[in-house]
Backbone as a ProteinNet text record, in pm:
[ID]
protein_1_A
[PRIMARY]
XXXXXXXXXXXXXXXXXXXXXXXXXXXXXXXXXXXXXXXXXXXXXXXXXXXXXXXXXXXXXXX
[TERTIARY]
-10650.3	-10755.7	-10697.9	-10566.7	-10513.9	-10456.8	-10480.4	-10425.7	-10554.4	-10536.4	-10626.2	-10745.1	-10669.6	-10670.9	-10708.9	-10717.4	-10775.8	-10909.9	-10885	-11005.5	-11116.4	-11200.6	-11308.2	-11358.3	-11267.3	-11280.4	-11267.9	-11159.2	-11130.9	-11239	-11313.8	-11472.1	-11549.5	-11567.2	-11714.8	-11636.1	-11525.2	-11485.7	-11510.3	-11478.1	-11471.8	-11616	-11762.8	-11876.2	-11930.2	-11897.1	-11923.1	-11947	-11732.4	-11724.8	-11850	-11847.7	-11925.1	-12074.2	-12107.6	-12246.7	-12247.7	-12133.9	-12171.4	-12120.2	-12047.9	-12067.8	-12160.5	-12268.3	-12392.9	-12484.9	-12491.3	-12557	-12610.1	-12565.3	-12664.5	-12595.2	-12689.2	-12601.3	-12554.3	-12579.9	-12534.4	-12483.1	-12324.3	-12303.2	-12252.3	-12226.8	-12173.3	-12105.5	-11964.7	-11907.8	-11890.1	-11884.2	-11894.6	-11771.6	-11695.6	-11614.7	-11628.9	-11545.9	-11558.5	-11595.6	-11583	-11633.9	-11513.1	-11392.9	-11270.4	-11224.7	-11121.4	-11062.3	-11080.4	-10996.3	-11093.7	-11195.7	-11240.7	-11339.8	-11460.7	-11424.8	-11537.3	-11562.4	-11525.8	-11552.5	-11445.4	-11463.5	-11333.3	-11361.2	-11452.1	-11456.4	-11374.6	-11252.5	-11151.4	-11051.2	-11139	-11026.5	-10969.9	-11012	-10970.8	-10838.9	-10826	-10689.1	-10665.3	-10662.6	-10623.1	-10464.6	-10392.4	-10259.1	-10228.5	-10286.4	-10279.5	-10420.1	-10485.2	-10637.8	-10604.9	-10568.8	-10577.5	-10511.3	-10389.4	-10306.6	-10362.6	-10436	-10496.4	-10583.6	-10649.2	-10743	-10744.4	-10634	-10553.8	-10545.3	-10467.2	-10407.8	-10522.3	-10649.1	-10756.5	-10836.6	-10774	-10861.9	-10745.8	-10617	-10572.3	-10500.7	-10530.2	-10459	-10582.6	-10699.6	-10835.5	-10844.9	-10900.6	-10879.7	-10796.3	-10684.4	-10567.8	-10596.3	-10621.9	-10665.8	-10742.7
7981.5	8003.2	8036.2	8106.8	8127.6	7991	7871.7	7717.8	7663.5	7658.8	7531.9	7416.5	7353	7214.4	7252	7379.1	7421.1	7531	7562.4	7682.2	7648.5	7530.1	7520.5	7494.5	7455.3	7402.8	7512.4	7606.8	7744	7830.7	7850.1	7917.2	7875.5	7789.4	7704.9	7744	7767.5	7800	7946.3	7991.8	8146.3	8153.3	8105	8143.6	8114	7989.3	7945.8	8039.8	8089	8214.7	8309.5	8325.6	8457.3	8463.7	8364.9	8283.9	8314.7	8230.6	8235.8	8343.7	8465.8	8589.1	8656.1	8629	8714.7	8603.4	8524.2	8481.1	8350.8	8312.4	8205.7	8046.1	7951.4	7906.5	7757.2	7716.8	7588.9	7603.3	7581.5	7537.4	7439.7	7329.7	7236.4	7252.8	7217.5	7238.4	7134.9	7124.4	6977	6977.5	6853.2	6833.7	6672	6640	6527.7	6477.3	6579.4	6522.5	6501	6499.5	6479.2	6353.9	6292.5	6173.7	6078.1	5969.7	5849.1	5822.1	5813.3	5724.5	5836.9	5953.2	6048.9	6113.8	6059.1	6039.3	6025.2	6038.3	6033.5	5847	5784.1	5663.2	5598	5593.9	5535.2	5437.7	5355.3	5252.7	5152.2	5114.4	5018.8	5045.9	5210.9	5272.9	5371.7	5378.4	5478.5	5569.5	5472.8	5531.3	5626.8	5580.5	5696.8	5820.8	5759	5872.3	5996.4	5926.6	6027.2	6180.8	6110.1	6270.3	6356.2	6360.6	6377.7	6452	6409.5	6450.4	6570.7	6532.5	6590.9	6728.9	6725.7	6833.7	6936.3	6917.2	7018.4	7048.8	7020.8	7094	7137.8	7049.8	7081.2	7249.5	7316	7513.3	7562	7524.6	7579.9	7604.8	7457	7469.5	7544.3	7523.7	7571.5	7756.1	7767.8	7939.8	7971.7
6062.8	5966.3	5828.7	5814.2	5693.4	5606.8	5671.7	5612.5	5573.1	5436.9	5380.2	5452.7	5504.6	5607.9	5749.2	5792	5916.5	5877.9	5775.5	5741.7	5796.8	5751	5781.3	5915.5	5978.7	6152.5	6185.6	6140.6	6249.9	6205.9	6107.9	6082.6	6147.8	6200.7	6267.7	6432.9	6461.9	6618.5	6632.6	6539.6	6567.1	6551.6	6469.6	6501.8	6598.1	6676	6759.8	6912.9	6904.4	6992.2	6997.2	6890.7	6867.8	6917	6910.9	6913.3	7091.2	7146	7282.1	7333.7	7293.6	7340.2	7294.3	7249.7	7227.4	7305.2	7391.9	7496.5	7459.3	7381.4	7356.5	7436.3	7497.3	7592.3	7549.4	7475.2	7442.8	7257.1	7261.6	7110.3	7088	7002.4	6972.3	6808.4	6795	6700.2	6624	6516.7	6459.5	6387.4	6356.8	6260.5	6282	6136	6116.6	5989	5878.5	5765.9	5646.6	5694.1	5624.2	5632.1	5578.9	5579.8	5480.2	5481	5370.1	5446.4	5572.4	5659.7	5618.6	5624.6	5663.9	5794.1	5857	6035.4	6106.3	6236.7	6331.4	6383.5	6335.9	6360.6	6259.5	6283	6206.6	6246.3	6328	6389	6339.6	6222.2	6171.2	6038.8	6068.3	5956.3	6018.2	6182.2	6253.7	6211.4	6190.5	6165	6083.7	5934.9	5832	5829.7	5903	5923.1	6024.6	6152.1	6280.3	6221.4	6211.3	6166.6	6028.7	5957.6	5869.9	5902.1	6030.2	6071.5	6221.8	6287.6	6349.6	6321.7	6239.5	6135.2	6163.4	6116.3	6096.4	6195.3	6289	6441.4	6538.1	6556.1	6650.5	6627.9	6542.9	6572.7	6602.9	6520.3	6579.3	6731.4	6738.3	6904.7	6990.2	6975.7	7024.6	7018.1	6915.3	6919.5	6999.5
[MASK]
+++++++++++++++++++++++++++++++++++++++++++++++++++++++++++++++

């Protein structure tokens, strides 16, 4: 959460947490609004997109 490029993903996980330890039973986390594409539908410039995109979820999660 202290990196740029993960901030906003690792805010929306940690409310998320929070959300479903105060009972609530279904959350869904969204990302996906970074990249040139916009979207994780980037197949047609996967190479230079994925990791880009990569980058900003995979420590979130991982936390």
């Amino acid at each position: 959460m202290n990196e740029k490029n993960t901030e906003d993903f690792a805010k929306r996980c940690i409310l998320g947490r929070r959300m479903l330890e105060r009972g609530v039973g279904f959350v869904q986390i969204w990302s996906g609004a970074g990249g040139p594409s916009k979207n994780w539908d980037n197949h047609a410039n996967i190479h230079p997109e994925l990791p880009y995109m990569t980058r900003q979820v995979d420590k979130p999660i991982a936390g």
